[in-house]
Every structure is written in structure tokens, then in C-alpha cells.
Coordinates of C-alpha atoms in Angstrom, one line a residue:
M91 CA 173.7 135.2 -52.4
S92 CA 177.1 134.8 -54.0
T93 CA 180.1 136.8 -53.2
L94 CA 180.4 137.8 -56.9
S95 CA 176.8 139.3 -56.9
L96 CA 177.7 141.3 -53.7
L97 CA 180.8 142.7 -55.3
L98 CA 179.2 143.5 -58.7
G99 CA 176.2 145.4 -57.4
R100 CA 176.1 149.2 -57.3
G101 CA 174.5 150.9 -54.3
T102 CA 172.0 148.4 -52.8
A103 CA 171.9 146.2 -55.9
G104 CA 172.9 142.6 -55.4
L105 CA 172.4 142.7 -51.6
P106 CA 170.0 140.6 -49.6
Q107 CA 166.7 142.2 -48.6
A108 CA 167.1 144.5 -45.6
E109 CA 165.5 143.2 -42.4
P110 CA 165.4 145.0 -39.1
V111 CA 167.9 144.0 -36.5
D112 CA 166.7 142.8 -33.1
F113 CA 169.4 144.2 -30.8
N114 CA 168.0 142.4 -27.8
G115 CA 168.8 139.0 -29.4
L116 CA 171.8 140.0 -31.5
V117 CA 174.8 137.7 -31.2
L118 CA 177.9 139.3 -32.5
P119 CA 180.0 137.2 -34.9
P120 CA 183.2 135.7 -33.6
S121 CA 185.1 137.3 -36.5
P122 CA 186.7 140.8 -36.1
N123 CA 184.6 142.3 -38.9
A124 CA 181.8 144.0 -37.0
H125 CA 181.5 146.7 -34.4
L126 CA 178.5 147.5 -32.1
A127 CA 178.0 150.6 -30.0
A128 CA 175.0 150.4 -27.8
P129 CA 173.4 152.0 -24.7
A130 CA 174.5 150.6 -21.3
G131 CA 172.3 147.7 -20.3
A132 CA 170.4 147.6 -23.6
T133 CA 171.9 144.5 -24.9
A134 CA 174.0 141.6 -23.7
E135 CA 176.7 142.1 -26.3
R136 CA 178.4 145.3 -27.5
H137 CA 181.9 146.6 -28.2
E138 CA 181.4 150.0 -26.7
T139 CA 178.8 152.0 -24.8
T140 CA 177.0 155.0 -26.3
P141 CA 176.2 157.8 -23.9
L142 CA 172.7 159.0 -23.2
L143 CA 171.6 161.5 -25.8
P144 CA 170.0 164.4 -24.0
V145 CA 167.2 164.9 -26.6
S146 CA 163.8 163.4 -27.3
P147 CA 163.6 160.1 -29.3
E148 CA 161.9 162.1 -32.0
A149 CA 164.8 164.6 -32.3
A150 CA 167.4 161.8 -32.2
W151 CA 165.5 159.8 -34.8
A152 CA 165.4 162.8 -37.2
A153 CA 169.2 163.2 -36.8
L154 CA 169.9 159.5 -37.1
R155 CA 167.9 159.2 -40.4
M156 CA 170.2 161.8 -42.0
L157 CA 173.6 160.4 -40.9
G158 CA 174.3 158.6 -44.2
E159 CA 173.2 161.5 -46.4
G160 CA 176.0 162.9 -48.5
E161 CA 178.5 160.2 -47.5
A162 CA 180.6 158.8 -50.3
R163 CA 179.5 155.3 -51.5
T164 CA 176.7 155.2 -48.9
W165 CA 173.1 154.3 -49.8
K166 CA 170.0 154.0 -47.5
M167 CA 168.6 150.5 -47.8
A168 CA 165.6 150.6 -45.5
E169 CA 164.1 152.3 -42.5
W170 CA 161.5 151.2 -40.0
P171 CA 160.0 154.3 -38.3
D172 CA 158.0 152.2 -35.8
R173 CA 161.4 150.9 -34.5
R174 CA 163.3 154.1 -35.1
Q175 CA 165.7 152.0 -37.1
V176 CA 167.5 152.7 -40.4
Q177 CA 170.0 150.7 -42.5
W178 CA 172.6 151.8 -45.1
V179 CA 175.1 150.0 -47.3
V180 CA 178.6 151.5 -47.5
R181 CA 180.8 150.2 -50.3
T182 CA 184.6 150.4 -50.2
R183 CA 186.3 152.6 -52.8
L184 CA 188.7 150.1 -54.3
A185 CA 187.0 146.7 -54.2
N186 CA 183.3 147.6 -53.8
F187 CA 183.0 145.5 -50.7
P188 CA 179.6 146.1 -49.0
D189 CA 179.3 146.8 -45.3
I190 CA 175.9 147.2 -43.6
V191 CA 175.4 150.0 -41.0
V192 CA 172.3 149.9 -38.8
G193 CA 171.2 152.7 -36.5
Q194 CA 168.4 152.7 -34.0
I195 CA 167.1 155.1 -31.4
V196 CA 165.4 153.9 -28.2
P197 CA 163.7 156.1 -25.5
L198 CA 165.5 156.1 -22.2
P199 CA 164.9 158.1 -18.9
G200 CA 166.2 161.6 -19.5
G201 CA 166.7 161.3 -23.3
S202 CA 167.5 158.7 -25.9
G203 CA 169.8 155.8 -26.5
M204 CA 171.5 155.0 -29.8
F205 CA 172.6 151.7 -31.3
L206 CA 175.1 151.9 -34.2
Y207 CA 176.2 148.6 -35.7
S208 CA 178.5 148.2 -38.7
R209 CA 179.4 144.9 -40.2
S210 CA 181.2 143.5 -43.3
L211 CA 179.3 141.1 -45.5
I212 CA 182.5 139.7 -47.0
G213 CA 185.7 138.5 -45.4
Y214 CA 186.9 137.6 -41.9
S215 CA 188.7 140.7 -40.9
D216 CA 188.0 144.3 -41.7
F217 CA 191.3 145.8 -40.4
G218 CA 189.3 148.0 -38.0
V219 CA 187.2 149.7 -40.7
N220 CA 183.8 149.1 -38.9
K221 CA 185.1 150.4 -35.6
R222 CA 186.5 153.6 -37.2
R223 CA 183.2 154.0 -39.1
I224 CA 181.2 153.8 -35.8
A225 CA 183.5 156.4 -34.3
E226 CA 183.0 158.7 -37.3
W227 CA 179.2 158.3 -37.4
R228 CA 179.0 158.9 -33.6
A229 CA 180.9 162.1 -34.0
R230 CA 178.6 163.2 -36.9
M231 CA 175.5 162.4 -34.7
D232 CA 176.9 164.5 -31.9
G233 CA 177.5 167.3 -34.4
A234 CA 174.0 167.0 -35.8
L235 CA 172.4 167.2 -32.3
R236 CA 174.5 170.3 -31.5
A237 CA 173.6 172.1 -34.7
P238 CA 171.0 174.9 -34.3

């Protein structure tokens, strides 16, 4: 896949086929253009720990699936309900750079755990964009779970 095809695509066009992420075996890139938030003890690598969500995996999955809805320049690429995993592409406003965001819900004692992983497909550094995106999406997830 060429960089040019990644930049010229609209929405999910021009991107490699979506594949589920195995968080148990995920090795984070050495570059500073990715950010992973994961439950404590769920993976060997992560940048930050997500707290236990005090809801059932089904309720957390329903909220997670909707996180990208209505977000500017965000398109759902694929979802795997058996894994409770979903992927989106988020394209930058100015240069159309594609970033991939993956979310997954896992059952844990007393509730649910959530993985959120955002990574750039182009470039070495993202100037903190993926870390900020994860913070924003975590806040939206908290809001969605508090909504009546």
C-alpha cells in the first residue's frame, strides 16, 4: 500500500483491509505515533491503564460501538461482535492522514475492561494526537455510560 493511496482515499478507501487486533500479543511500535489504553494486567504493553467499567460487557459493547458516530472525519471500518472489537479510521482535516482507532471490551470481575488503541499509518511522530484522541474517546465513553 503506497503512502499516496493512503492520502488520496476518502473515508476508508485506500486503506488496507481491517483485521482484528490481538491485544495479548500486540507489540507497540518504537515510534511515538501510537497510544494504547488498556485494563490493568490485560496486556504486557500499554501507555495508560483504563479503569474497570462498572457495567456488563454487553452494555459497554453497545456504548463502544457508537463512539465514532457523528465524529468529524471518522468512519467505521469493521467490527467483530464475537470479540467485542470495532475499528474506525479518523482522517486529519488538513492533510487527510489516516489514523486507525481500535476499541475492544473484555469481561472482567465486577464489570468490563476497555482497550482503546489509536495509531498513525503515516509518519514517525504524531505530536501527541493519538494520546489526546484516546483521552477524548475515554471521556465520551464515560459520558455514554452515564447517560440514562
